[in-house]
Amino acid sequence: MTSNITFHSGSVTSEERRTILGQRGFTIWLTGLSASGKSTIACALEQHLLHLSKYAYRLDGDNIRFGLNKDLGFDEPSRVENIRRIGEVAKIFADSCCIAITAFISPYQRDREVARHLHEQAGIPFIEVFVDVPLEIAEARDPKGLYKKARAGLIQDFTGVSAPYERPKSPEIHIITNETSVAQAVDTIVEYLKAKDLLSIKNS
């Protein structure tokens, strides 16, 4: 990193931004195996929050790789950098009073902890949601045919097959998608947010 840079603080405080925009920003970090249901829940949650008149935006793993992270592969160093970048982006969104919803496999515990610490340092709530499903059910779903390709050796470093997934140790929310509907999953997340008073401007 170059040393010839200086961080410039703006003239708008976090409290002023919250008061003017009428909401607090934070990050909802969905993690889980491919085909666990992360993107489906993220889409439904985004829609639900918008209908509650909350500014929310979904950051999806595949979508980000079309642009911001299109230079990254799927080996371990690339996966680490992928999550580092999205952690930074989610923090910026949340700092702007947006509810950032991320849907990334994010297989490594240490990388999720880095993203959490980044938010906590900035005083921004970070809610980890473990979107859990047995591997065999994820493989049976396999909407993109990725597990089949991984089992055939056509995809290397595939999480759950040839690369590890480290289960969250203490997520704020744990959703088992083969036992829970999408609507129930959204309700579970929203009820948590209400219980923590995160959907109220009183947090300012």
C-alpha atoms as a PDB file:
ATOM      1  CA  MET A   1       0.000   0.000   0.000  1.00  0.00           C
ATOM      2  CA  THR A   2       1.296   3.440  -0.867  1.00  0.00           C
ATOM      3  CA  SER A   3       2.064   5.771   2.031  1.00  0.00           C
ATOM      4  CA  ASN A   4       1.150   8.884   0.055  1.00  0.00           C
ATOM      5  CA  ILE A   5      -2.550   8.788   0.859  1.00  0.00           C
ATOM      6  CA  THR A   6      -4.706  10.487   3.488  1.00  0.00           C
ATOM      7  CA  PHE A   7      -8.187   9.527   4.677  1.00  0.00           C
ATOM      8  CA  HIS A   8     -10.559  12.472   4.261  1.00  0.00           C
ATOM      9  CA  SER A   9     -13.467  12.583   6.688  1.00  0.00           C
ATOM     10  CA  GLY A  10     -16.639  14.192   5.377  1.00  0.00           C
ATOM     11  CA  SER A  11     -18.670  16.937   6.985  1.00  0.00           C
ATOM     12  CA  VAL A  12     -21.700  14.675   7.519  1.00  0.00           C
ATOM     13  CA  THR A  13     -21.717  12.664  10.748  1.00  0.00           C
ATOM     14  CA  SER A  14     -23.195   9.184  10.983  1.00  0.00           C
ATOM     15  CA  GLU A  15     -25.880  10.473  13.348  1.00  0.00           C
ATOM     16  CA  GLU A  16     -26.830  13.276  10.961  1.00  0.00           C
ATOM     17  CA  ARG A  17     -27.050  10.874   8.050  1.00  0.00           C
ATOM     18  CA  ARG A  18     -29.259   8.472  10.007  1.00  0.00           C
ATOM     19  CA  THR A  19     -31.583  11.242  11.129  1.00  0.00           C
ATOM     20  CA  ILE A  20     -31.962  12.728   7.653  1.00  0.00           C
ATOM     21  CA  LEU A  21     -32.433   9.378   5.898  1.00  0.00           C
ATOM     22  CA  GLY A  22     -34.534   7.872   8.666  1.00  0.00           C
ATOM     23  CA  GLN A  23     -32.722   4.568   9.032  1.00  0.00           C
ATOM     24  CA  ARG A  24     -29.550   2.924  10.245  1.00  0.00           C
ATOM     25  CA  GLY A  25     -27.250   0.979   7.957  1.00  0.00           C
ATOM     26  CA  PHE A  26     -25.908  -2.473   8.747  1.00  0.00           C
ATOM     27  CA  THR A  27     -24.836  -5.657   6.975  1.00  0.00           C
ATOM     28  CA  ILE A  28     -26.683  -8.966   6.826  1.00  0.00           C
ATOM     29  CA  TRP A  29     -24.082 -11.551   5.808  1.00  0.00           C
ATOM     30  CA  LEU A  30     -25.569 -14.766   4.420  1.00  0.00           C
ATOM     31  CA  THR A  31     -23.114 -17.654   4.269  1.00  0.00           C
ATOM     32  CA  GLY A  32     -23.589 -21.287   3.260  1.00  0.00           C
ATOM     33  CA  LEU A  33     -22.915 -23.935   0.661  1.00  0.00           C
ATOM     34  CA  SER A  34     -23.730 -23.469  -3.001  1.00  0.00           C
ATOM     35  CA  ALA A  35     -27.459 -24.234  -3.462  1.00  0.00           C
ATOM     36  CA  SER A  36     -28.161 -23.721   0.234  1.00  0.00           C
ATOM     37  CA  GLY A  37     -30.653 -20.959  -0.609  1.00  0.00           C
ATOM     38  CA  LYS A  38     -28.601 -17.827   0.121  1.00  0.00           C
ATOM     39  CA  SER A  39     -29.474 -15.914  -3.042  1.00  0.00           C
ATOM     40  CA  THR A  40     -33.153 -16.885  -2.897  1.00  0.00           C
ATOM     41  CA  ILE A  41     -33.448 -15.663   0.694  1.00  0.00           C
ATOM     42  CA  ALA A  42     -31.422 -12.514  -0.071  1.00  0.00           C
ATOM     43  CA  CYS A  43     -33.743 -11.594  -2.963  1.00  0.00           C
ATOM     44  CA  ALA A  44     -36.863 -12.132  -0.872  1.00  0.00           C
ATOM     45  CA  LEU A  45     -35.403 -10.244   2.091  1.00  0.00           C
ATOM     46  CA  GLU A  46     -34.414  -7.289  -0.084  1.00  0.00           C
ATOM     47  CA  GLN A  47     -37.944  -7.119  -1.495  1.00  0.00           C
ATOM     48  CA  HIS A  48     -39.501  -7.354   1.976  1.00  0.00           C
ATOM     49  CA  LEU A  49     -37.313  -4.605   3.446  1.00  0.00           C
ATOM     50  CA  LEU A  50     -38.022  -2.294   0.521  1.00  0.00           C
ATOM     51  CA  HIS A  51     -41.745  -2.780   1.128  1.00  0.00           C
ATOM     52  CA  LEU A  52     -41.086  -1.711   4.709  1.00  0.00           C
ATOM     53  CA  SER A  53     -39.689   1.500   3.160  1.00  0.00           C
ATOM     54  CA  LYS A  54     -36.133   0.533   4.104  1.00  0.00           C
ATOM     55  CA  TYR A  55     -33.259   1.205   1.712  1.00  0.00           C
ATOM     56  CA  ALA A  56     -31.678  -2.203   1.127  1.00  0.00           C
ATOM     57  CA  TYR A  57     -29.381  -3.579  -1.544  1.00  0.00           C
ATOM     58  CA  ARG A  58     -28.347  -7.144  -2.314  1.00  0.00           C
ATOM     59  CA  LEU A  59     -24.730  -8.018  -3.113  1.00  0.00           C
ATOM     60  CA  ASP A  60     -24.703 -11.474  -4.709  1.00  0.00           C
ATOM     61  CA  GLY A  61     -21.622 -13.675  -5.083  1.00  0.00           C
ATOM     62  CA  ASP A  62     -22.072 -14.504  -8.766  1.00  0.00           C
ATOM     63  CA  ASN A  63     -23.087 -10.965  -9.720  1.00  0.00           C
ATOM     64  CA  ILE A  64     -20.030  -9.401  -8.090  1.00  0.00           C
ATOM     65  CA  ARG A  65     -17.761 -11.692 -10.095  1.00  0.00           C
ATOM     66  CA  PHE A  66     -19.130 -10.210 -13.324  1.00  0.00           C
ATOM     67  CA  GLY A  67     -17.610  -6.854 -12.418  1.00  0.00           C
ATOM     68  CA  LEU A  68     -15.725  -5.873  -9.280  1.00  0.00           C
ATOM     69  CA  ASN A  69     -14.177  -9.304  -8.746  1.00  0.00           C
ATOM     70  CA  LYS A  70     -14.002 -10.637 -12.293  1.00  0.00           C
ATOM     71  CA  ASP A  71     -10.194 -10.819 -12.007  1.00  0.00           C
ATOM     72  CA  LEU A  72     -10.419 -13.433  -9.240  1.00  0.00           C
ATOM     73  CA  GLY A  73     -10.487 -17.207  -9.517  1.00  0.00           C
ATOM     74  CA  PHE A  74     -11.674 -19.813  -7.020  1.00  0.00           C
ATOM     75  CA  ASP A  75      -8.394 -20.922  -5.460  1.00  0.00           C
ATOM     76  CA  GLU A  76      -7.978 -20.145  -1.750  1.00  0.00           C
ATOM     77  CA  PRO A  77      -6.076 -16.822  -2.151  1.00  0.00           C
ATOM     78  CA  SER A  78      -8.716 -15.599  -4.630  1.00  0.00           C
ATOM     79  CA  ARG A  79     -11.541 -16.616  -2.319  1.00  0.00           C
ATOM     80  CA  VAL A  80      -9.899 -14.729   0.531  1.00  0.00           C
ATOM     81  CA  GLU A  81      -9.538 -11.592  -1.604  1.00  0.00           C
ATOM     82  CA  ASN A  82     -13.101 -11.978  -2.887  1.00  0.00           C
ATOM     83  CA  ILE A  83     -14.473 -11.840   0.649  1.00  0.00           C
ATOM     84  CA  ARG A  84     -12.075  -9.083   1.727  1.00  0.00           C
ATOM     85  CA  ARG A  85     -13.330  -6.854  -1.080  1.00  0.00           C
ATOM     86  CA  ILE A  86     -16.996  -7.526  -0.471  1.00  0.00           C
ATOM     87  CA  GLY A  87     -16.504  -6.907   3.238  1.00  0.00           C
ATOM     88  CA  GLU A  88     -15.147  -3.468   2.383  1.00  0.00           C
ATOM     89  CA  VAL A  89     -17.971  -2.760  -0.077  1.00  0.00           C
ATOM     90  CA  ALA A  90     -20.659  -3.914   2.355  1.00  0.00           C
ATOM     91  CA  LYS A  91     -19.195  -1.640   5.029  1.00  0.00           C
ATOM     92  CA  ILE A  92     -19.346   1.343   2.667  1.00  0.00           C
ATOM     93  CA  PHE A  93     -22.985   0.559   1.802  1.00  0.00           C
ATOM     94  CA  ALA A  94     -23.880   0.182   5.463  1.00  0.00           C
ATOM     95  CA  ASP A  95     -22.041   3.385   6.374  1.00  0.00           C
ATOM     96  CA  SER A  96     -24.271   5.191   3.864  1.00  0.00           C
ATOM     97  CA  CYS A  97     -27.309   3.970   5.881  1.00  0.00           C
ATOM     98  CA  CYS A  98     -28.117   1.202   3.418  1.00  0.00           C
ATOM     99  CA  ILE A  99     -28.990  -2.283   4.637  1.00  0.00           C
ATOM    100  CA  ALA A 100     -26.401  -4.351   2.788  1.00  0.00           C
ATOM    101  CA  ILE A 101     -27.435  -7.959   2.169  1.00  0.00           C
ATOM    102  CA  THR A 102     -24.563 -10.166   1.047  1.00  0.00           C
ATOM    103  CA  ALA A 103     -24.994 -13.692  -0.331  1.00  0.00           C
ATOM    104  CA  PHE A 104     -21.582 -15.333  -0.606  1.00  0.00           C
ATOM    105  CA  ILE A 105     -20.441 -18.857   0.207  1.00  0.00           C
ATOM    106  CA  SER A 106     -17.607 -17.237   2.206  1.00  0.00           C
ATOM    107  CA  PRO A 107     -16.299 -20.660   3.242  1.00  0.00           C
ATOM    108  CA  TYR A 108     -13.536 -19.652   5.648  1.00  0.00           C
ATOM    109  CA  GLN A 109     -14.252 -18.637   9.243  1.00  0.00           C
ATOM    110  CA  ARG A 110     -11.263 -16.299   9.406  1.00  0.00           C
ATOM    111  CA  ASP A 111     -12.459 -14.315   6.385  1.00  0.00           C
ATOM    112  CA  ARG A 112     -15.941 -13.877   7.827  1.00  0.00           C
ATOM    113  CA  GLU A 113     -14.329 -12.712  11.070  1.00  0.00           C
ATOM    114  CA  VAL A 114     -12.266 -10.160   9.136  1.00  0.00           C
ATOM    115  CA  ALA A 115     -15.475  -8.795   7.587  1.00  0.00           C
ATOM    116  CA  ARG A 116     -17.135  -8.685  10.996  1.00  0.00           C
ATOM    117  CA  HIS A 117     -14.178  -6.908  12.611  1.00  0.00           C
ATOM    118  CA  LEU A 118     -14.109  -4.366   9.797  1.00  0.00           C
ATOM    119  CA  HIS A 119     -17.726  -3.464  10.552  1.00  0.00           C
ATOM    120  CA  GLU A 120     -17.311  -3.495  14.309  1.00  0.00           C
ATOM    121  CA  GLN A 121     -14.355  -1.118  14.089  1.00  0.00           C
ATOM    122  CA  ALA A 122     -16.638   1.326  12.268  1.00  0.00           C
ATOM    123  CA  GLY A 123     -19.490   0.850  14.756  1.00  0.00           C
ATOM    124  CA  ILE A 124     -21.649  -0.872  12.134  1.00  0.00           C
ATOM    125  CA  PRO A 125     -23.793  -3.888  13.086  1.00  0.00           C
ATOM    126  CA  PHE A 126     -22.861  -7.145  11.341  1.00  0.00           C
ATOM    127  CA  ILE A 127     -25.423  -9.953  11.352  1.00  0.00           C
ATOM    128  CA  GLU A 128     -24.133 -13.328  10.213  1.00  0.00           C
ATOM    129  CA  VAL A 129     -26.846 -15.644   8.883  1.00  0.00           C
ATOM    130  CA  PHE A 130     -25.840 -19.286   8.453  1.00  0.00           C
ATOM    131  CA  VAL A 131     -27.952 -20.638   5.598  1.00  0.00           C
ATOM    132  CA  ASP A 132     -27.558 -24.297   6.436  1.00  0.00           C
ATOM    133  CA  VAL A 133     -28.429 -27.389   4.432  1.00  0.00           C
ATOM    134  CA  PRO A 134     -27.031 -30.942   4.370  1.00  0.00           C
ATOM    135  CA  LEU A 135     -24.524 -31.399   1.551  1.00  0.00           C
ATOM    136  CA  GLU A 136     -26.566 -34.200  -0.002  1.00  0.00           C
ATOM    137  CA  ILE A 137     -29.612 -31.949  -0.295  1.00  0.00           C
ATOM    138  CA  ALA A 138     -27.561 -29.127  -1.803  1.00  0.00           C
ATOM    139  CA  GLU A 139     -26.205 -31.613  -4.327  1.00  0.00           C
ATOM    140  CA  ALA A 140     -29.694 -32.874  -5.108  1.00  0.00           C
ATOM    141  CA  ARG A 141     -30.846 -29.313  -5.794  1.00  0.00           C
ATOM    142  CA  ASP A 142     -27.765 -28.352  -7.842  1.00  0.00           C
ATOM    143  CA  PRO A 143     -29.606 -25.711  -9.960  1.00  0.00           C
ATOM    144  CA  LYS A 144     -26.450 -24.732 -11.859  1.00  0.00           C
ATOM    145  CA  GLY A 145     -25.090 -28.261 -12.263  1.00  0.00           C
ATOM    146  CA  LEU A 146     -21.953 -27.279 -10.360  1.00  0.00           C
ATOM    147  CA  TYR A 147     -21.839 -30.213  -7.961  1.00  0.00           C
ATOM    148  CA  LYS A 148     -22.129 -32.633 -10.879  1.00  0.00           C
ATOM    149  CA  LYS A 149     -19.214 -30.915 -12.629  1.00  0.00           C
ATOM    150  CA  ALA A 150     -17.186 -30.871  -9.406  1.00  0.00           C
ATOM    151  CA  ARG A 151     -17.763 -34.595  -8.829  1.00  0.00           C
ATOM    152  CA  ALA A 152     -16.636 -35.226 -12.415  1.00  0.00           C
ATOM    153  CA  GLY A 153     -13.444 -33.262 -11.796  1.00  0.00           C
ATOM    154  CA  LEU A 154     -14.443 -30.476 -14.177  1.00  0.00           C
ATOM    155  CA  ILE A 155     -14.411 -27.835 -11.421  1.00  0.00           C
ATOM    156  CA  GLN A 156     -11.485 -27.619  -9.017  1.00  0.00           C
ATOM    157  CA  ASP A 157     -11.591 -26.183  -5.491  1.00  0.00           C
ATOM    158  CA  PHE A 158     -15.362 -26.505  -5.228  1.00  0.00           C
ATOM    159  CA  THR A 159     -16.696 -25.878  -1.734  1.00  0.00           C
ATOM    160  CA  GLY A 160     -18.130 -28.967  -0.096  1.00  0.00           C
ATOM    161  CA  VAL A 161     -16.523 -31.330  -2.611  1.00  0.00           C
ATOM    162  CA  SER A 162     -12.850 -30.514  -3.158  1.00  0.00           C
ATOM    163  CA  ALA A 163     -12.572 -27.457  -0.905  1.00  0.00           C
ATOM    164  CA  PRO A 164     -13.717 -27.023   2.706  1.00  0.00           C
ATOM    165  CA  TYR A 165     -16.654 -25.123   4.136  1.00  0.00           C
ATOM    166  CA  GLU A 166     -16.064 -24.021   7.719  1.00  0.00           C
ATOM    167  CA  ARG A 167     -19.411 -23.815   9.493  1.00  0.00           C
ATOM    168  CA  PRO A 168     -20.023 -20.613  11.470  1.00  0.00           C
ATOM    169  CA  LYS A 169     -19.300 -21.082  15.155  1.00  0.00           C
ATOM    170  CA  SER A 170     -21.827 -18.618  16.549  1.00  0.00           C
ATOM    171  CA  PRO A 171     -23.941 -16.932  13.866  1.00  0.00           C
ATOM    172  CA  GLU A 172     -26.575 -14.444  14.937  1.00  0.00           C
ATOM    173  CA  ILE A 173     -29.151 -16.405  12.913  1.00  0.00           C
ATOM    174  CA  HIS A 174     -29.158 -20.075  11.874  1.00  0.00           C
ATOM    175  CA  ILE A 175     -31.600 -21.107   9.147  1.00  0.00           C
ATOM    176  CA  ILE A 176     -31.923 -24.731   7.989  1.00  0.00           C
ATOM    177  CA  THR A 177     -33.413 -24.340   4.536  1.00  0.00           C
ATOM    178  CA  ASN A 178     -34.608 -27.910   4.026  1.00  0.00           C
ATOM    179  CA  GLU A 179     -36.813 -27.367   7.084  1.00  0.00           C
ATOM    180  CA  THR A 180     -37.775 -23.734   6.469  1.00  0.00           C
ATOM    181  CA  SER A 181     -39.638 -21.942   3.668  1.00  0.00           C
ATOM    182  CA  VAL A 182     -38.232 -18.791   2.097  1.00  0.00           C
ATOM    183  CA  ALA A 183     -40.997 -16.736   3.693  1.00  0.00           C
ATOM    184  CA  GLN A 184     -40.225 -18.221   7.117  1.00  0.00           C
ATOM    185  CA  ALA A 185     -36.521 -17.495   6.645  1.00  0.00           C
ATOM    186  CA  VAL A 186     -37.263 -13.852   5.837  1.00  0.00           C
ATOM    187  CA  ASP A 187     -39.586 -13.595   8.848  1.00  0.00           C
ATOM    188  CA  THR A 188     -36.860 -15.041  11.095  1.00  0.00           C
ATOM    189  CA  ILE A 189     -34.346 -12.433   9.933  1.00  0.00           C
ATOM    190  CA  VAL A 190     -36.788  -9.540  10.163  1.00  0.00           C
ATOM    191  CA  GLU A 191     -37.920 -10.561  13.649  1.00  0.00           C
ATOM    192  CA  TYR A 192     -34.273 -10.603  14.739  1.00  0.00           C
ATOM    193  CA  LEU A 193     -33.755  -7.119  13.314  1.00  0.00           C
ATOM    194  CA  LYS A 194     -36.857  -5.848  15.115  1.00  0.00           C
ATOM    195  CA  ALA A 195     -35.780  -7.465  18.383  1.00  0.00           C
ATOM    196  CA  LYS A 196     -32.417  -5.701  18.107  1.00  0.00           C
ATOM    197  CA  ASP A 197     -34.205  -2.437  17.179  1.00  0.00           C
ATOM    198  CA  LEU A 198     -32.174  -2.209  13.968  1.00  0.00           C
ATOM    199  CA  LEU A 199     -35.121  -1.123  11.850  1.00  0.00           C
ATOM    200  CA  SER A 200     -35.753   1.910  14.012  1.00  0.00           C
ATOM    201  CA  ILE A 201     -34.111   5.315  13.778  1.00  0.00           C
ATOM    202  CA  LYS A 202     -33.918   5.283  17.597  1.00  0.00           C
ATOM    203  CA  ASN A 203     -30.503   3.638  17.164  1.00  0.00           C
ATOM    204  CA  SER A 204     -29.084   7.050  16.222  1.00  0.00           C
END
